[in-house]
Amino acid sequence: MAPLSLALLVLLAPLASAAVIALLLRRRGGLASVVSVTAALVVAGAGLALVLGGDRFMASMPWLQVGGFTLTVGFQFDDLAALMLAIVGIAGLAVHVFSLGYMHDDGARARYFGGLSVFMFSMLGIVLADNLLMIFVFWELVGFSSYLLINHYHEKASAADAAKKAFIVNRVGDFGFLLGILWCQASLGTVNLTEIAAAVGGGQVVSAGIPLLLFCGALGKSAQMPLHVWLPDAMEGPTPVSALIHAATMVAAGIYMLCRIEPLFAAAPAALDVVLWVGTVTALYAALCAIVQNDIKKVLAYSTLSQLGYMVAAFGLGALRMRHGDGAAAHEIVLAAGAGTAMFHLTTHAFFKALLFLGSGAVIHACHHEQDILRMGGLRRLPVTFATFTLGVLAIIGTPGLAGFFSKDAILYLALANSPIVFGVLALTAVLTSFYMVRMWKLVFFGAPRSESASHAHEGGLSMALPLIVLAVLAIIAGYGGVYGKLAGSFADLLPHAHGSDHITVLVTSIAVLAIGAGAAWAFYPAAGEDALAKRVPGAYAGLQLLNGSFDAAYSFYVAKVQQRFAMLLNFLEQIVLAGLIIRGVAGVVGLVGIGVRALHVGSLHVYVYWFLLGAALLWALVTGVF
């Protein structure tokens, strides 16, 4: 099959699935799940055939023309798109298969699998789009499908609130994204990705405001500060949704978009400073918050926030080196290395974090929907779940030889080469990552069962075990150059490679932060299931809890005390000034004039003759110049 035909098949298969489910299978959950999983299998199979086939192409056609502006729809399938397509296809299929077992008894399976298909179509549209406006259309569809899936358990108030929160917060970021697209069109005369790169490469001056406004979209989708508050609450959705949308794919869309518009940042390096520090601060903040979480999914949610911060920081790490380069070529190489490293960590993170989320789903399913890690324990007797979850933990904390080790080291090397401060913050974040992940792992799997649900826990079926095994294998091998190169093509050549003393420094740092964080957590938290931090260091625990809720508290204060009062002021002005003085006042004057005019109509011919003669005399006076 021709590459373009394969790309169309990949994009349209989940759309067809969603349409069939919505129109014909809304009350037939079993058949709907089969249709959706089949579509995911087509996406994964055709997508990998397209990726490994080696063909790269661009194709577009006009869609809308207004004056001199023409909007096209088309595909840009290069090595970057190929890498992202492989991630979406593999993670999407794993989540679909896992959902067969996890959602087996759900009464709204058809709606769930229909939502998964809508999401897959939307995400694939972002991956394949060749211009910013097309990306934005699918960007909004991703937000819509995310809203549907977070709100799957809509009868729960917390789920409905979480869905609305995610939708509203993402609209804030998307508004800035749209402004950036419009500014890009006005400044460069195009929103096509290839034409943007050509314009910038030709010396076109770009304001830093354009990439920063586009970065607002990434702030929302990739949950970076200060728009990160929706992601922890989004855990109200089904756990497989958390694995697909809020760990492996949708939240990674912001990083992917940044790499797509990399030429704009190359032309406005000051914008990279902002990106760098937003990512660095988000990584540290989320790691601190994760330490005091007891919900297994929220620990992983804050972990995702932290790892996304790592990726954003990696992209921004081109900023400082660019100012000390030896020419335009050196600048471009360093910036590309930042983007390449961000995508490398995105790839490894997608597999081991999807593994961890699905593993948490297996734990929750086994414990009859118990999510509190303090009420678990003793789950080592679940062999598949324990072994695969352990591999996920080892990968995320950077154990040498596993995928997370290679991608984290690449980021630390870039930080070491560019900014000692950023290097120190990211190294501290790595210590915290080891600490809270080993804390969770020990409390969940070791010691005696601490609740009735944990005592009767059991493994799920084959449909839940198989995706865990596949993702565990990928969490081992995805960081190796040969495997990554097969997926990323020449994009893998952008990865930085440490040499000499830098290599030793990064390696020692990686092993040290792993050992310090993991050892401290293992020693500090007893297997009895108590929160040792709250018991032994209550001041630190209270401080971290305060930090955890600080942004939500600030937003609640703003809405209640500022926005709501401003809305009340506007309502008062509308009622008194606009509706009262202006509209009703003008209406009153018009009414008085109408009364006066009606008073002239007395029904007497003699009166009308007098008025006629008076009018004629006034007209004669005006014409002859008497007045």
PDB file of N, CA, C and O in Angstrom, residues 353-400:
ATOM      1  N   LYS A 353       5.627   4.933  31.744  1.00  0.00           N
ATOM      2  CA  LYS A 353       4.527   5.528  32.514  1.00  0.00           C
ATOM      3  C   LYS A 353       3.196   4.888  32.155  1.00  0.00           C
ATOM      4  O   LYS A 353       2.332   4.725  33.031  1.00  0.00           O
ATOM      5  N   ALA A 354       2.999   4.506  30.886  1.00  0.00           N
ATOM      6  CA  ALA A 354       1.801   3.735  30.532  1.00  0.00           C
ATOM      7  C   ALA A 354       1.804   2.411  31.287  1.00  0.00           C
ATOM      8  O   ALA A 354       0.760   1.952  31.773  1.00  0.00           O
ATOM      9  N   LEU A 355       2.977   1.794  31.398  1.00  0.00           N
ATOM     10  CA  LEU A 355       3.103   0.558  32.178  1.00  0.00           C
ATOM     11  C   LEU A 355       2.707   0.793  33.634  1.00  0.00           C
ATOM     12  O   LEU A 355       1.965  -0.008  34.226  1.00  0.00           O
ATOM     13  N   LEU A 356       3.180   1.875  34.230  1.00  0.00           N
ATOM     14  CA  LEU A 356       2.871   2.149  35.634  1.00  0.00           C
ATOM     15  C   LEU A 356       1.387   2.442  35.835  1.00  0.00           C
ATOM     16  O   LEU A 356       0.779   1.994  36.813  1.00  0.00           O
ATOM     17  N   PHE A 357       0.795   3.198  34.920  1.00  0.00           N
ATOM     18  CA  PHE A 357      -0.637   3.495  35.073  1.00  0.00           C
ATOM     19  C   PHE A 357      -1.482   2.240  34.885  1.00  0.00           C
ATOM     20  O   PHE A 357      -2.434   2.000  35.641  1.00  0.00           O
ATOM     21  N   LEU A 358      -1.170   1.440  33.863  1.00  0.00           N
ATOM     22  CA  LEU A 358      -1.920   0.198  33.689  1.00  0.00           C
ATOM     23  C   LEU A 358      -1.649  -0.757  34.847  1.00  0.00           C
ATOM     24  O   LEU A 358      -2.553  -1.478  35.279  1.00  0.00           O
ATOM     25  N   GLY A 359      -0.403  -0.731  35.358  1.00  0.00           N
ATOM     26  CA  GLY A 359      -0.109  -1.535  36.545  1.00  0.00           C
ATOM     27  C   GLY A 359      -0.917  -1.081  37.745  1.00  0.00           C
ATOM     28  O   GLY A 359      -1.421  -1.911  38.518  1.00  0.00           O
ATOM     29  N   SER A 360      -1.067   0.226  37.904  1.00  0.00           N
ATOM     30  CA  SER A 360      -1.914   0.725  38.995  1.00  0.00           C
ATOM     31  C   SER A 360      -3.361   0.317  38.766  1.00  0.00           C
ATOM     32  O   SER A 360      -4.098   0.028  39.725  1.00  0.00           O
ATOM     33  N   GLY A 361      -3.772   0.295  37.485  1.00  0.00           N
ATOM     34  CA  GLY A 361      -5.124  -0.183  37.188  1.00  0.00           C
ATOM     35  C   GLY A 361      -5.301  -1.641  37.572  1.00  0.00           C
ATOM     36  O   GLY A 361      -6.355  -2.031  38.105  1.00  0.00           O
ATOM     37  N   ALA A 362      -4.273  -2.454  37.320  1.00  0.00           N
ATOM     38  CA  ALA A 362      -4.336  -3.862  37.725  1.00  0.00           C
ATOM     39  C   ALA A 362      -4.421  -3.986  39.240  1.00  0.00           C
ATOM     40  O   ALA A 362      -5.159  -4.828  39.776  1.00  0.00           O
ATOM     41  N   VAL A 363      -3.671  -3.128  39.960  1.00  0.00           N
ATOM     42  CA  VAL A 363      -3.724  -3.128  41.425  1.00  0.00           C
ATOM     43  C   VAL A 363      -5.109  -2.707  41.904  1.00  0.00           C
ATOM     44  O   VAL A 363      -5.701  -3.347  42.797  1.00  0.00           O
ATOM     45  N   ILE A 364      -5.648  -1.634  41.332  1.00  0.00           N
ATOM     46  CA  ILE A 364      -6.968  -1.144  41.740  1.00  0.00           C
ATOM     47  C   ILE A 364      -8.035  -2.190  41.435  1.00  0.00           C
ATOM     48  O   ILE A 364      -8.944  -2.443  42.249  1.00  0.00           O
ATOM     49  N   HIS A 365      -7.951  -2.820  40.271  1.00  0.00           N
ATOM     50  CA  HIS A 365      -8.907  -3.867  39.904  1.00  0.00           C
ATOM     51  C   HIS A 365      -8.801  -5.049  40.858  1.00  0.00           C
ATOM     52  O   HIS A 365      -9.822  -5.611  41.296  1.00  0.00           O
ATOM     53  N   ALA A 366      -7.567  -5.421  41.195  1.00  0.00           N
ATOM     54  CA  ALA A 366      -7.368  -6.552  42.101  1.00  0.00           C
ATOM     55  C   ALA A 366      -7.895  -6.256  43.498  1.00  0.00           C
ATOM     56  O   ALA A 366      -8.402  -7.149  44.187  1.00  0.00           O
ATOM     57  N   CYS A 367      -7.776  -4.990  43.924  1.00  0.00           N
ATOM     58  CA  CYS A 367      -8.203  -4.591  45.272  1.00  0.00           C
ATOM     59  C   CYS A 367      -9.634  -4.047  45.283  1.00  0.00           C
ATOM     60  O   CYS A 367     -10.008  -3.305  46.210  1.00  0.00           O
ATOM     61  N   HIS A 368     -10.411  -4.393  44.268  1.00  0.00           N
ATOM     62  CA  HIS A 368     -11.828  -4.012  44.221  1.00  0.00           C
ATOM     63  C   HIS A 368     -11.992  -2.499  44.313  1.00  0.00           C
ATOM     64  O   HIS A 368     -12.785  -1.978  45.090  1.00  0.00           O
ATOM     65  N   HIS A 369     -11.186  -1.786  43.498  1.00  0.00           N
ATOM     66  CA  HIS A 369     -11.257  -0.332  43.318  1.00  0.00           C
ATOM     67  C   HIS A 369     -10.797   0.466  44.537  1.00  0.00           C
ATOM     68  O   HIS A 369     -11.166   1.627  44.702  1.00  0.00           O
ATOM     69  N   GLU A 370      -9.963  -0.149  45.341  1.00  0.00           N
ATOM     70  CA  GLU A 370      -9.274   0.584  46.412  1.00  0.00           C
ATOM     71  C   GLU A 370      -8.070   1.305  45.798  1.00  0.00           C
ATOM     72  O   GLU A 370      -7.287   0.711  45.062  1.00  0.00           O
ATOM     73  N   GLN A 371      -7.902   2.616  46.095  1.00  0.00           N
ATOM     74  CA  GLN A 371      -6.813   3.389  45.509  1.00  0.00           C
ATOM     75  C   GLN A 371      -5.837   3.954  46.541  1.00  0.00           C
ATOM     76  O   GLN A 371      -4.805   4.509  46.183  1.00  0.00           O
ATOM     77  N   ASP A 372      -6.128   3.806  47.822  1.00  0.00           N
ATOM     78  CA  ASP A 372      -5.284   4.336  48.882  1.00  0.00           C
ATOM     79  C   ASP A 372      -4.121   3.371  49.137  1.00  0.00           C
ATOM     80  O   ASP A 372      -4.333   2.224  49.552  1.00  0.00           O
ATOM     81  N   ILE A 373      -2.896   3.821  48.900  1.00  0.00           N
ATOM     82  CA  ILE A 373      -1.737   2.937  49.063  1.00  0.00           C
ATOM     83  C   ILE A 373      -1.525   2.534  50.520  1.00  0.00           C
ATOM     84  O   ILE A 373      -0.893   1.505  50.793  1.00  0.00           O
ATOM     85  N   LEU A 374      -2.050   3.321  51.459  1.00  0.00           N
ATOM     86  CA  LEU A 374      -1.922   2.969  52.877  1.00  0.00           C
ATOM     87  C   LEU A 374      -2.834   1.811  53.251  1.00  0.00           C
ATOM     88  O   LEU A 374      -2.704   1.234  54.331  1.00  0.00           O
ATOM     89  N   ARG A 375      -3.787   1.464  52.375  1.00  0.00           N
ATOM     90  CA  ARG A 375      -4.714   0.366  52.627  1.00  0.00           C
ATOM     91  C   ARG A 375      -4.424  -0.844  51.724  1.00  0.00           C
ATOM     92  O   ARG A 375      -5.281  -1.690  51.536  1.00  0.00           O
ATOM     93  N   MET A 376      -3.244  -0.871  51.164  1.00  0.00           N
ATOM     94  CA  MET A 376      -2.877  -2.000  50.300  1.00  0.00           C
ATOM     95  C   MET A 376      -1.882  -2.888  51.034  1.00  0.00           C
ATOM     96  O   MET A 376      -2.123  -3.301  52.144  1.00  0.00           O
ATOM     97  N   GLY A 377      -0.764  -3.214  50.431  1.00  0.00           N
ATOM     98  CA  GLY A 377       0.237  -4.055  51.070  1.00  0.00           C
ATOM     99  C   GLY A 377       0.076  -5.523  50.712  1.00  0.00           C
ATOM    100  O   GLY A 377      -1.026  -6.004  50.443  1.00  0.00           O
ATOM    101  N   GLY A 378       1.196  -6.219  50.686  1.00  0.00           N
ATOM    102  CA  GLY A 378       1.182  -7.656  50.460  1.00  0.00           C
ATOM    103  C   GLY A 378       0.833  -8.092  49.053  1.00  0.00           C
ATOM    104  O   GLY A 378       0.479  -9.260  48.837  1.00  0.00           O
ATOM    105  N   LEU A 379       0.933  -7.202  48.073  1.00  0.00           N
ATOM    106  CA  LEU A 379       0.503  -7.547  46.717  1.00  0.00           C
ATOM    107  C   LEU A 379       1.615  -8.172  45.880  1.00  0.00           C
ATOM    108  O   LEU A 379       1.466  -8.343  44.668  1.00  0.00           O
ATOM    109  N   ARG A 380       2.718  -8.547  46.523  1.00  0.00           N
ATOM    110  CA  ARG A 380       3.770  -9.274  45.795  1.00  0.00           C
ATOM    111  C   ARG A 380       3.263 -10.624  45.304  1.00  0.00           C
ATOM    112  O   ARG A 380       3.852 -11.220  44.395  1.00  0.00           O
ATOM    113  N   ARG A 381       2.182 -11.099  45.875  1.00  0.00           N
ATOM    114  CA  ARG A 381       1.662 -12.391  45.458  1.00  0.00           C
ATOM    115  C   ARG A 381       0.964 -12.329  44.097  1.00  0.00           C
ATOM    116  O   ARG A 381       0.516 -13.376  43.582  1.00  0.00           O
ATOM    117  N   LEU A 382       0.838 -11.120  43.526  1.00  0.00           N
ATOM    118  CA  LEU A 382       0.320 -10.987  42.167  1.00  0.00           C
ATOM    119  C   LEU A 382       1.538 -10.949  41.232  1.00  0.00           C
ATOM    120  O   LEU A 382       2.117  -9.886  41.000  1.00  0.00           O
ATOM    121  N   PRO A 383       1.965 -12.079  40.700  1.00  0.00           N
ATOM    122  CA  PRO A 383       3.286 -12.148  40.057  1.00  0.00           C
ATOM    123  C   PRO A 383       3.443 -11.244  38.844  1.00  0.00           C
ATOM    124  O   PRO A 383       4.453 -10.552  38.710  1.00  0.00           O
ATOM    125  N   VAL A 384       2.479 -11.222  37.949  1.00  0.00           N
ATOM    126  CA  VAL A 384       2.617 -10.414  36.729  1.00  0.00           C
ATOM    127  C   VAL A 384       2.581  -8.934  37.073  1.00  0.00           C
ATOM    128  O   VAL A 384       3.423  -8.151  36.619  1.00  0.00           O
ATOM    129  N   THR A 385       1.610  -8.540  37.877  1.00  0.00           N
ATOM    130  CA  THR A 385       1.492  -7.132  38.255  1.00  0.00           C
ATOM    131  C   THR A 385       2.726  -6.661  39.011  1.00  0.00           C
ATOM    132  O   THR A 385       3.272  -5.589  38.732  1.00  0.00           O
ATOM    133  N   PHE A 386       3.192  -7.458  39.961  1.00  0.00           N
ATOM    134  CA  PHE A 386       4.358  -7.073  40.751  1.00  0.00           C
ATOM    135  C   PHE A 386       5.615  -6.960  39.885  1.00  0.00           C
ATOM    136  O   PHE A 386       6.363  -5.975  39.971  1.00  0.00           O
ATOM    137  N   ALA A 387       5.854  -7.938  39.037  1.00  0.00           N
ATOM    138  CA  ALA A 387       7.072  -7.935  38.224  1.00  0.00           C
ATOM    139  C   ALA A 387       7.078  -6.776  37.232  1.00  0.00           C
ATOM    140  O   ALA A 387       8.085  -6.061  37.091  1.00  0.00           O
ATOM    141  N   THR A 388       5.955  -6.563  36.554  1.00  0.00           N
ATOM    142  CA  THR A 388       5.914  -5.500  35.544  1.00  0.00           C
ATOM    143  C   THR A 388       5.913  -4.125  36.191  1.00  0.00           C
ATOM    144  O   THR A 388       6.578  -3.204  35.696  1.00  0.00           O
ATOM    145  N   PHE A 389       5.186  -3.964  37.285  1.00  0.00           N
ATOM    146  CA  PHE A 389       5.167  -2.678  37.974  1.00  0.00           C
ATOM    147  C   PHE A 389       6.558  -2.345  38.505  1.00  0.00           C
ATOM    148  O   PHE A 389       7.009  -1.190  38.441  1.00  0.00           O
ATOM    149  N   THR A 390       7.240  -3.342  39.005  1.00  0.00           N
ATOM    150  CA  THR A 390       8.599  -3.132  39.510  1.00  0.00           C
ATOM    151  C   THR A 390       9.526  -2.660  38.397  1.00  0.00           C
ATOM    152  O   THR A 390      10.354  -1.755  38.594  1.00  0.00           O
ATOM    153  N   LEU A 391       9.398  -3.246  37.219  1.00  0.00           N
ATOM    154  CA  LEU A 391      10.197  -2.800  36.080  1.00  0.00           C
ATOM    155  C   LEU A 391       9.892  -1.344  35.728  1.00  0.00           C
ATOM    156  O   LEU A 391      10.790  -0.567  35.402  1.00  0.00           O
ATOM    157  N   GLY A 392       8.616  -0.970  35.817  1.00  0.00           N
ATOM    158  CA  GLY A 392       8.250   0.423  35.564  1.00  0.00           C
ATOM    159  C   GLY A 392       8.876   1.370  36.568  1.00  0.00           C
ATOM    160  O   GLY A 392       9.370   2.447  36.206  1.00  0.00           O
ATOM    161  N   VAL A 393       8.864   0.985  37.842  1.00  0.00           N
ATOM    162  CA  VAL A 393       9.483   1.807  38.884  1.00  0.00           C
ATOM    163  C   VAL A 393      10.984   1.928  38.640  1.00  0.00           C
ATOM    164  O   VAL A 393      11.565   3.015  38.735  1.00  0.00           O
ATOM    165  N   LEU A 394      11.637   0.817  38.335  1.00  0.00           N
ATOM    166  CA  LEU A 394      13.077   0.850  38.084  1.00  0.00           C
ATOM    167  C   LEU A 394      13.417   1.719  36.880  1.00  0.00           C
ATOM    168  O   LEU A 394      14.448   2.399  36.857  1.00  0.00           O
ATOM    169  N   ALA A 395      12.542   1.714  35.867  1.00  0.00           N
ATOM    170  CA  ALA A 395      12.796   2.524  34.675  1.00  0.00           C
ATOM    171  C   ALA A 395      12.670   4.012  34.979  1.00  0.00           C
ATOM    172  O   ALA A 395      13.510   4.819  34.574  1.00  0.00           O
ATOM    173  N   ILE A 396      11.637   4.398  35.719  1.00  0.00           N
ATOM    174  CA  ILE A 396      11.412   5.827  35.947  1.00  0.00           C
ATOM    175  C   ILE A 396      12.450   6.422  36.894  1.00  0.00           C
ATOM    176  O   ILE A 396      12.783   7.615  36.795  1.00  0.00           O
ATOM    177  N   ILE A 397      12.998   5.616  37.796  1.00  0.00           N
ATOM    178  CA  ILE A 397      14.007   6.178  38.713  1.00  0.00           C
ATOM    179  C   ILE A 397      15.412   6.133  38.106  1.00  0.00           C
ATOM    180  O   ILE A 397      16.373   6.554  38.747  1.00  0.00           O
ATOM    181  N   GLY A 398      15.507   5.645  36.858  1.00  0.00           N
ATOM    182  CA  GLY A 398      16.784   5.733  36.154  1.00  0.00           C
ATOM    183  C   GLY A 398      17.753   4.620  36.453  1.00  0.00           C
ATOM    184  O   GLY A 398      18.971   4.846  36.497  1.00  0.00           O
ATOM    185  N   THR A 399      17.268   3.397  36.630  1.00  0.00           N
ATOM    186  CA  THR A 399      18.161   2.263  36.871  1.00  0.00           C
ATOM    187  C   THR A 399      19.003   1.997  35.632  1.00  0.00           C
ATOM    188  O   THR A 399      18.460   1.894  34.521  1.00  0.00           O
ATOM    189  N   PRO A 400      20.317   1.889  35.776  1.00  0.00           N
ATOM    190  CA  PRO A 400      21.177   1.664  34.601  1.00  0.00           C
ATOM    191  C   PRO A 400      20.741   0.444  33.799  1.00  0.00           C
ATOM    192  O   PRO A 400      20.425  -0.609  34.353  1.00  0.00           O
TER     193      PRO A 400
END
